[in-house]
Short mmCIF file of C-alpha atoms in Angstrom, two decimals:
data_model
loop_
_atom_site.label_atom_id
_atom_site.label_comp_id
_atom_site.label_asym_id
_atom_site.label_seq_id
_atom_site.Cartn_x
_atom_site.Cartn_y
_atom_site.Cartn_z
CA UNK A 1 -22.29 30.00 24.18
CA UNK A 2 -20.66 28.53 27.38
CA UNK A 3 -22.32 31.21 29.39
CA UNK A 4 -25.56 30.15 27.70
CA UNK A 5 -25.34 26.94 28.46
CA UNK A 6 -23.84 27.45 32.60
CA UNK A 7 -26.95 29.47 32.96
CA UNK A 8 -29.43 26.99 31.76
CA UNK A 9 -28.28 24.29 34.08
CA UNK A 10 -28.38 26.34 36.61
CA UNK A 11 -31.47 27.40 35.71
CA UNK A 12 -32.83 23.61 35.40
CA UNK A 13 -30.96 22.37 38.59
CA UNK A 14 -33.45 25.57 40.19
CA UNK A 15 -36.38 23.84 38.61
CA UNK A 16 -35.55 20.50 40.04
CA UNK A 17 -34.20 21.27 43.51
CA UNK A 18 -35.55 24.71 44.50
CA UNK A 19 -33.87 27.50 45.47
CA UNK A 20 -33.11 30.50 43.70
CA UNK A 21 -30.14 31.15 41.42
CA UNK A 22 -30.02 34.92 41.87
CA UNK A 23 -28.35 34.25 45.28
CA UNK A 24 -25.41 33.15 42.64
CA UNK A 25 -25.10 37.29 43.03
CA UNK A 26 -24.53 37.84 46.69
CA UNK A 27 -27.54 40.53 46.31
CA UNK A 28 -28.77 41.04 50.35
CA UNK A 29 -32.79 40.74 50.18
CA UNK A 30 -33.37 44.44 52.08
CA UNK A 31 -36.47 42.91 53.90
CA UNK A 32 -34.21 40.55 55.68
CA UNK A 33 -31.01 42.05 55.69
CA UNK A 34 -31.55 44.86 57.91
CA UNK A 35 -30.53 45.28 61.76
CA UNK A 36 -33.47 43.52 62.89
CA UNK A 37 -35.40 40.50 61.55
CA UNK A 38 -39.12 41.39 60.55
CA UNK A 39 -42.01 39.81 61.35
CA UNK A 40 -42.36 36.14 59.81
CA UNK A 41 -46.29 36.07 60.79
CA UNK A 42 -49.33 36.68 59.02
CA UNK A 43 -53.23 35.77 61.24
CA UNK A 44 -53.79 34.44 57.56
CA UNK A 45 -57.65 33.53 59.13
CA UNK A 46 -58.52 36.54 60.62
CA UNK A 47 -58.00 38.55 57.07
CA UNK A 48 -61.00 39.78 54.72
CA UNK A 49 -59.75 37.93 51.68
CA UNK A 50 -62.96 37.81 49.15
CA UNK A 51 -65.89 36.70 49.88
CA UNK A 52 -68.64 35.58 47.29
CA UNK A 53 -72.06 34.35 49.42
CA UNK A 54 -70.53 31.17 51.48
CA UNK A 55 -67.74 31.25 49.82
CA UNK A 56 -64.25 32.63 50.51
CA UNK A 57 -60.60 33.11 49.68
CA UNK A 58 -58.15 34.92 52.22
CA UNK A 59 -54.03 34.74 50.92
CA UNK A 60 -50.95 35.28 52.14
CA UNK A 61 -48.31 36.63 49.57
CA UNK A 62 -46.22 39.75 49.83
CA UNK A 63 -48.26 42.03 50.21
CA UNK A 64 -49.61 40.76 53.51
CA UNK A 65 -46.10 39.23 54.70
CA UNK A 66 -43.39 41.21 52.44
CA UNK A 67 -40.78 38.31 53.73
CA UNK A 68 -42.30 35.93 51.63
CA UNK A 69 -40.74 35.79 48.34
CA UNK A 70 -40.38 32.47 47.68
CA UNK A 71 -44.13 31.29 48.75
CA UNK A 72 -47.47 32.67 48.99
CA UNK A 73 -50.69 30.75 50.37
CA UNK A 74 -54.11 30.98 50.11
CA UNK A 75 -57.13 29.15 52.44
CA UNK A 76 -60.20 28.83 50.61
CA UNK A 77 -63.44 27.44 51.28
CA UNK A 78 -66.65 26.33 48.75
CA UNK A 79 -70.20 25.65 49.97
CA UNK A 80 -71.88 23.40 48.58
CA UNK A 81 -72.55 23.71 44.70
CA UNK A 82 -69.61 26.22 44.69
CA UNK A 83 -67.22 26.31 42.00
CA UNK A 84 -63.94 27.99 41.89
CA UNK A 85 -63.96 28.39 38.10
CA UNK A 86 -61.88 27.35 35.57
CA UNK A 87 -58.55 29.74 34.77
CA UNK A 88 -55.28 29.08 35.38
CA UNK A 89 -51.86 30.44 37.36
CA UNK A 90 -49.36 32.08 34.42
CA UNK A 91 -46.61 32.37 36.96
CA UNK A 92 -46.85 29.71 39.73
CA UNK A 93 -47.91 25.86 40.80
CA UNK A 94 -50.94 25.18 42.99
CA UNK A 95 -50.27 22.19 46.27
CA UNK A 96 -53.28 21.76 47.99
CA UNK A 97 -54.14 19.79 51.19
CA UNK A 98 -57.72 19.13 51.82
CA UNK A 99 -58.62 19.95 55.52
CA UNK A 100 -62.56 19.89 55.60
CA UNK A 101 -65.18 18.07 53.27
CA UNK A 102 -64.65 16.99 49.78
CA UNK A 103 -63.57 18.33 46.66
CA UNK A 104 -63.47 17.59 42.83
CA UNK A 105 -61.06 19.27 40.01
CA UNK A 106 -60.45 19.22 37.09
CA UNK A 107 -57.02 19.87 34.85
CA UNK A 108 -55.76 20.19 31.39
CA UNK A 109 -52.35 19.56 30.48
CA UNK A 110 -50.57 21.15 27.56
CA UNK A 111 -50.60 17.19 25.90
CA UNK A 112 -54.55 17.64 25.99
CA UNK A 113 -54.74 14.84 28.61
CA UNK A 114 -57.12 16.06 31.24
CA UNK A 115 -58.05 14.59 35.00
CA UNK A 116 -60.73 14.35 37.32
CA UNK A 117 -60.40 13.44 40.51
CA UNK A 118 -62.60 13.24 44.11
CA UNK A 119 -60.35 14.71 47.38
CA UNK A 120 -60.92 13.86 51.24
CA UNK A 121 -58.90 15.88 53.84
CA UNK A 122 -55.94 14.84 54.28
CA UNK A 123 -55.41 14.35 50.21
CA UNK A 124 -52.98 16.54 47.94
CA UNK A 125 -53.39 17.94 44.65
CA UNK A 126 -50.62 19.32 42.63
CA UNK A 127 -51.12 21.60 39.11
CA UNK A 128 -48.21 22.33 37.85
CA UNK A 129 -47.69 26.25 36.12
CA UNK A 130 -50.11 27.02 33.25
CA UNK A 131 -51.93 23.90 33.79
CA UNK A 132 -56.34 24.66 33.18
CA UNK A 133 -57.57 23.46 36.15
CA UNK A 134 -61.16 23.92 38.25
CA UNK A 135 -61.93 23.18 42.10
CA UNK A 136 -65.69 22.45 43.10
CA UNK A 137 -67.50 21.81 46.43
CA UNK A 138 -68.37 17.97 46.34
CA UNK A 139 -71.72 16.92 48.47
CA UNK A 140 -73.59 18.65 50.71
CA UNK A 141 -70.99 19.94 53.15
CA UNK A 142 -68.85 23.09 52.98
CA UNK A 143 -65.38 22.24 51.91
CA UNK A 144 -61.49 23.59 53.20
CA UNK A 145 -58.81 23.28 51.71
CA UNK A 146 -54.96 24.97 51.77
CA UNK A 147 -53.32 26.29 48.65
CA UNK A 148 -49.70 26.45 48.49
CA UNK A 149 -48.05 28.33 45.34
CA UNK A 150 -44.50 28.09 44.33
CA UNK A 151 -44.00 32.01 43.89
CA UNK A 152 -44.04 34.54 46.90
CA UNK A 153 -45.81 37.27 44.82
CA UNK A 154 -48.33 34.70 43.12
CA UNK A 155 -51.96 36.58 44.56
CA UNK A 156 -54.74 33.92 44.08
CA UNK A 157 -57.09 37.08 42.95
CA UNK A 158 -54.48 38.07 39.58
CA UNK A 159 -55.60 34.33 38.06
CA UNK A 160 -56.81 33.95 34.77
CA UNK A 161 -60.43 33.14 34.95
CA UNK A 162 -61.90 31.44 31.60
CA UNK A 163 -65.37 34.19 32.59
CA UNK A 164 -62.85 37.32 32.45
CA UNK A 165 -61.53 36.24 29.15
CA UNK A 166 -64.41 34.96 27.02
CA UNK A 167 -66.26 38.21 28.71
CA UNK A 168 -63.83 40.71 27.12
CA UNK A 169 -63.54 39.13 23.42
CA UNK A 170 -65.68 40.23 20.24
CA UNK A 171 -68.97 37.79 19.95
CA UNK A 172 -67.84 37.39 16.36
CA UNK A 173 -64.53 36.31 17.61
CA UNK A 174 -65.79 33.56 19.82
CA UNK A 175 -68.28 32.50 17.00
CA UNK A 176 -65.35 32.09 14.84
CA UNK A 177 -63.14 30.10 17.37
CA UNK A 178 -65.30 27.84 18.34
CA UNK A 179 -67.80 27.66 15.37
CA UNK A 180 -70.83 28.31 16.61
CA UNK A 181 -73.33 31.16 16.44
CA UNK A 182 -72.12 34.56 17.67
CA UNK A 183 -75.91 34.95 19.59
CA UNK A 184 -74.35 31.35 21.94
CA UNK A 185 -72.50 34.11 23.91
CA UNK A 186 -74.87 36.94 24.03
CA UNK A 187 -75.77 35.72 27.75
CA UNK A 188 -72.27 34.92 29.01
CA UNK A 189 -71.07 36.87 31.95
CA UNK A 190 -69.43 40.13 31.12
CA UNK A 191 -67.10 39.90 34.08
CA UNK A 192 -64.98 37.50 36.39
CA UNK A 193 -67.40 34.83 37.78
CA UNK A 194 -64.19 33.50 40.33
CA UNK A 195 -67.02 31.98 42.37
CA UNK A 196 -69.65 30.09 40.25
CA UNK A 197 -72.50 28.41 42.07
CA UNK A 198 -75.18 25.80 41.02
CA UNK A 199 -76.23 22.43 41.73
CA UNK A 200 -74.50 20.29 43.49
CA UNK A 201 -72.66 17.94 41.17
CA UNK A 202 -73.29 14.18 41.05
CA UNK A 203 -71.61 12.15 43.01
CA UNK A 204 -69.86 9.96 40.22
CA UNK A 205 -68.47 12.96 37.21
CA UNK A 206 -69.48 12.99 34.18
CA UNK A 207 -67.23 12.01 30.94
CA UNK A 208 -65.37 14.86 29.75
CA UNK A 209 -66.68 16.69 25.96
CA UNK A 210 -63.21 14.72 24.22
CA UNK A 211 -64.11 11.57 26.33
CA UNK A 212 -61.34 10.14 28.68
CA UNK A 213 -57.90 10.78 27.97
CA UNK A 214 -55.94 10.54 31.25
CA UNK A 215 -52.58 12.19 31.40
CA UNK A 216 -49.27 9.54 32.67
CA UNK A 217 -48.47 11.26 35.80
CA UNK A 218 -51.73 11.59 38.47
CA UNK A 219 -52.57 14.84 39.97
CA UNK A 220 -53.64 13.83 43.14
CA UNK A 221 -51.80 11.60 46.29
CA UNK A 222 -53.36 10.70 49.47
CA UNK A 223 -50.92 12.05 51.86
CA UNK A 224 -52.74 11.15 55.46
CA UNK A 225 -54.16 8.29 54.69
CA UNK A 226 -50.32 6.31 54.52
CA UNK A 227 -48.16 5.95 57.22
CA UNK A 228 -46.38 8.80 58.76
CA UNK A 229 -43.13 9.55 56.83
CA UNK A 230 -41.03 8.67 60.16
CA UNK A 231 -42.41 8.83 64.08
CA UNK A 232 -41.00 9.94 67.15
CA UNK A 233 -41.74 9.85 71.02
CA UNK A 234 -42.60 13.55 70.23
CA UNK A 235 -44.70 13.55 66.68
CA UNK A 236 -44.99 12.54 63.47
CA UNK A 237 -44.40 13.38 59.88
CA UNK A 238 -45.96 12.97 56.50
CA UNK A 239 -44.16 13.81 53.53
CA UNK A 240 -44.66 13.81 50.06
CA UNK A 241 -42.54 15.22 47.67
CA UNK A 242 -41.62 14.14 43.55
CA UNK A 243 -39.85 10.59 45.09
CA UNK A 244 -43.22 10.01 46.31
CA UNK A 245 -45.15 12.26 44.01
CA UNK A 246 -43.58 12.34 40.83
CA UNK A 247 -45.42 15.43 39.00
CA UNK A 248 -44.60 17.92 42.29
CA UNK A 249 -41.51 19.08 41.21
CA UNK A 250 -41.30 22.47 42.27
CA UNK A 251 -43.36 21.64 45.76
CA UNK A 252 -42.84 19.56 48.67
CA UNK A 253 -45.19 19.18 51.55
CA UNK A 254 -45.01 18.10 55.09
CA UNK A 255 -47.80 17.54 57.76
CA UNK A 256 -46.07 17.89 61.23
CA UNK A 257 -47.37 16.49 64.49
CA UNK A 258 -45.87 17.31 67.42
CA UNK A 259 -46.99 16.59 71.02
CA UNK A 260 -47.30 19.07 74.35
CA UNK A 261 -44.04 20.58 74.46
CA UNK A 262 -42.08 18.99 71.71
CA UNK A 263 -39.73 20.34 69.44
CA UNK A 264 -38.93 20.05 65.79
CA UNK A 265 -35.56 20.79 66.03
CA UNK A 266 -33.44 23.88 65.45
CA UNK A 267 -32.43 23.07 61.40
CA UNK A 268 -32.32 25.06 58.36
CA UNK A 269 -32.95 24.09 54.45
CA UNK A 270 -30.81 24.63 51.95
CA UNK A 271 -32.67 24.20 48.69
CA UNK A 272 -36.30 25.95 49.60
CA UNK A 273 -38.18 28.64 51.85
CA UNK A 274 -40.82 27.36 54.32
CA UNK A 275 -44.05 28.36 54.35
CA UNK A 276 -46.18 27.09 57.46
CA UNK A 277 -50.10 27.18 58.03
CA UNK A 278 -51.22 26.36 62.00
CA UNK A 279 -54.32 23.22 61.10
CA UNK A 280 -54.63 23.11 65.15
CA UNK A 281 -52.41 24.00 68.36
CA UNK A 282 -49.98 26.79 69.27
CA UNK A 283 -46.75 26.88 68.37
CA UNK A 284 -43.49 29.11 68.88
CA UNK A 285 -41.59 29.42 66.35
CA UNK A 286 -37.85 30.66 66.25
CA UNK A 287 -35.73 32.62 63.12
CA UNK A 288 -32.13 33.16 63.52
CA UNK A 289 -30.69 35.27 60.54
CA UNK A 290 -27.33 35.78 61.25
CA UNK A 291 -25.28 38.79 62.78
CA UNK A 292 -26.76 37.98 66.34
CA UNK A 293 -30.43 39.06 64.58
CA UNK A 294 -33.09 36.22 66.23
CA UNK A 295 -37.01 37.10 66.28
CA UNK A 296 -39.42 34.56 68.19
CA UNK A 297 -43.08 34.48 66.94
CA UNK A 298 -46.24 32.61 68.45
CA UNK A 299 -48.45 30.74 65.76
CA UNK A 300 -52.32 29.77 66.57
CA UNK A 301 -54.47 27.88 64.42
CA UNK A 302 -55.09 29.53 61.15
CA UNK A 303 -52.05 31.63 61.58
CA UNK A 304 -48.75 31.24 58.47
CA UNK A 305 -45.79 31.45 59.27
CA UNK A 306 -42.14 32.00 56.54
CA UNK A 307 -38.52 31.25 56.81
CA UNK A 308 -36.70 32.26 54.14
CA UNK A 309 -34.28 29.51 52.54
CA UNK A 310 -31.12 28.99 54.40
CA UNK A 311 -31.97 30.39 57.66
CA UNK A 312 -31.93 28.49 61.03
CA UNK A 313 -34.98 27.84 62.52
CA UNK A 314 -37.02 25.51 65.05
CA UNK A 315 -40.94 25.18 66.30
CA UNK A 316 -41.93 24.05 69.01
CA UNK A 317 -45.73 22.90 70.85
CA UNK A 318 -46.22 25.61 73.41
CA UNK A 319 -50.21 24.27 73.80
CA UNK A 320 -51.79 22.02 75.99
CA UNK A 321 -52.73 19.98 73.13
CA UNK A 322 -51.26 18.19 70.10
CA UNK A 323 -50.36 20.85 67.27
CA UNK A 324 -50.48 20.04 63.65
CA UNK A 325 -49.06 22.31 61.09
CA UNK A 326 -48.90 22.04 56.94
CA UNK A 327 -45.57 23.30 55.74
CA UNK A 328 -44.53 23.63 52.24
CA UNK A 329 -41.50 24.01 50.26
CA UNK A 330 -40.51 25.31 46.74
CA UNK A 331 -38.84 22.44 45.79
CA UNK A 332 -39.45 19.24 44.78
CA UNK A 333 -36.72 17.68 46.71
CA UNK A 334 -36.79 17.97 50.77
CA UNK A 335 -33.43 18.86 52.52
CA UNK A 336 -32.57 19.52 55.78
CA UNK A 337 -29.47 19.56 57.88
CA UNK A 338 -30.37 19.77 61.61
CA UNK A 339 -28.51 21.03 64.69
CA UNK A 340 -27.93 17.67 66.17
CA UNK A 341 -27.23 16.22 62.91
CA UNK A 342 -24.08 18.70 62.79
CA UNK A 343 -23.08 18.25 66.06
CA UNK A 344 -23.00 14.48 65.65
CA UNK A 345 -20.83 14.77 62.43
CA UNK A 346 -17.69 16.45 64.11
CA UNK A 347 -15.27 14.90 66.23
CA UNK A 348 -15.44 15.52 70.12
CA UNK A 349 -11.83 17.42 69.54
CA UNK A 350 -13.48 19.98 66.31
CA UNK A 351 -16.23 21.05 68.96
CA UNK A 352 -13.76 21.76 72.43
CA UNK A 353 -12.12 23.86 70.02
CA UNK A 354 -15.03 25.51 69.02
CA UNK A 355 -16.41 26.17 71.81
CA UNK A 356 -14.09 26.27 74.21
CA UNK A 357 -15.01 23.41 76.22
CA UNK A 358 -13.85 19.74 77.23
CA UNK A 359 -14.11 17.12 74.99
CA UNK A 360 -15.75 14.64 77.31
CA UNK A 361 -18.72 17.36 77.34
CA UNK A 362 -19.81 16.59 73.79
CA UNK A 363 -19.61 12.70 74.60
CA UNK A 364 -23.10 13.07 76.08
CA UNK A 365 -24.48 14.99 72.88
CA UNK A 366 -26.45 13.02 70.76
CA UNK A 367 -24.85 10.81 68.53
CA UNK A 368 -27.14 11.06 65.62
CA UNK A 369 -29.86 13.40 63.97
CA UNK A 370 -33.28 13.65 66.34
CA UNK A 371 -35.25 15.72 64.21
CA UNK A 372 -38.19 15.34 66.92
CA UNK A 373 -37.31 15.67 70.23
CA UNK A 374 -39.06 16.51 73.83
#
């Protein structure tokens, strides 16, 4: 019974912080616990994905980048009067961040509340696991958005598409569940729509079937449109996780600015992976994994990027240009420690013994955490 009970905390402080409790073990991952680090890069914009008339899907889970366990993405884009039909993810969350046009969903919750709500870029969506939910092309412009899902071997093309089920069940049997003639379905598509298209929808939505029962917690938060989360002479952050954002528990995202050759400092997390998507600029990008294994990689726009929980890591602009990159965590609860930050917490004695230097060295160190620096 006590066992029981250890591993359902455990289990529930996982849900809540991030992380994952099977590193309670000591089990090496064999993708990064060989001699050399593998590639943490994936040109997540240059892949086929699927492609239905204008509109696309391309995603970046395991398959494409086996080091990302924790995280996979997915960058999708509706024309207009494009639908990405209703189904629902049995084994992850869905974070979005609108980057181009507008976009309207809609979600069911187990409570039978349901929401609709209108995105500009810059706003962030968040359906939690098993939540119904449906993503549609608003207006006359193409839309682009970023998905983020809280499980590395999620793929966005294993969903559970309402057109794949009611296509594979008995005419009799949907007569009976929803009581109406067995001939209603007799035109219903036989196979996954994924991609529905029609008319563009109106501009204000309509009232759902059950009329309006919205659900306590709101699906959606306007992440550019506040304040950065802090600023530096080097960039800016936005950040929005469940302090901010109370229904993304299991996600936390992060929209990172920095300027010509700035750094965001080397750091490492010690609750979540990192999964990064390039919006604009070139970055480099640094992994160090222990046992003298470090692997640099170069980012460009539309490229991902994954550091697995725990290890040390930096980025930095390389470009001519400001660089902004999405990042996302699988937690709902940001943590960092960064290099400066430790160095700053030990006394000038703790770090000539270290490394094997004087003490009046480390006096010109920083004396507290940078985070951005140039």
């Amino acid at each position: 019974m006590f066992a029981a009970a250890a591993t359902a905390v455990l289990l529930n402080q996982s849900e809540s912080e991030g992380g994952d409790p099977s590193f309670m073990n000591n089990v090496p991952d064999p993708v990064t616990s060989g001699d050399e680090l593998p590639t943490f890069k994936f040109e997540l914009e240059k892949s086929t994905g699927k492609v239905i008339g204008k509109s696309s899907g391309k995603e970046a889970t395991v398959k494409q980048l086996p080091i990302s366990k924790g995280i996979a993405g997915v960058s999708m884009r509706l024309e207009p009067g494009a639908m990405r039909e209703l189904h629902w993810h049995a084994t992850a969350a869905e974070w979005a961040l609108v980057l181009e046009g507008r976009v309207r969903t809609t979600v069911v919750s187990p409570d039978g509340t349901a929401e609709t709500n209108d995105f500009q870029p810059g706003d962030v969506w968040l359906f939690p696991r098993g939540h119904g939910h449906m993503l549609e092309c608003l207006g006359k412009e193409p839309c682009h958005f970023i998905l983020i899902f809280d499980n590395g071997y999620f793929s966005e093309f294993g969903t559970f598409s309402i057109s794949d089920w009611i296509g594979h069940v008995s005419p009799e049997l949907l007569a009976k569940n929803f009581g109406v003639p067995a001939s209603t379905f007799e035109s219903f598509p036989k196979k996954e729509v994924y991609f529905a298209r029609g008319e563009v929808p109106p501009e204000t939505p309509e009232t759902p079937l059950q009329g309006l029962t919205v659900p306590p917690l709101t699906h959606k938060y306007e992440l550019l449109s506040q304040p950065p989360y802090r600023t530096f002479s080097g960039g800016r952050e936005w950040r929005v996780d469940s302090s901010n954002f109370p229904i993304s528990t299991t996600i936390t995202g992060v929209v990172l600015e920095l300027e010509p050759g700035a750094i965001r400092e080397l750091h490492w997390h010690p609750t979540a992976d990192e999964w990064q998507y390039v919006i604009a600029g070139d970055i480099s990008v640094t992994l160090f994994g222990s046992n003298a294994r470090y692997r640099v990689e170069t980012l460009h726009k539309g490229d991902v990027g994954y550091i697995p929980q725990g290890f040390g890591h930096s980025l930095e602009n390389v470009g001519k240009e400001t660089c902004r990159i999405l990042i996302g965590f699988n937690t709902g609860h940001y943590q960092t420690i960064d290099l400066s930050q430790w160095i700053a917490a030990n006394p000038t004695n703790v770090l000539a013994t270290n490394f094997s230097k004087p003490s009046s060295l480390f006096e010109r160190f920083p004396k507290s955490d940078l985070f951005i620096t140039q």
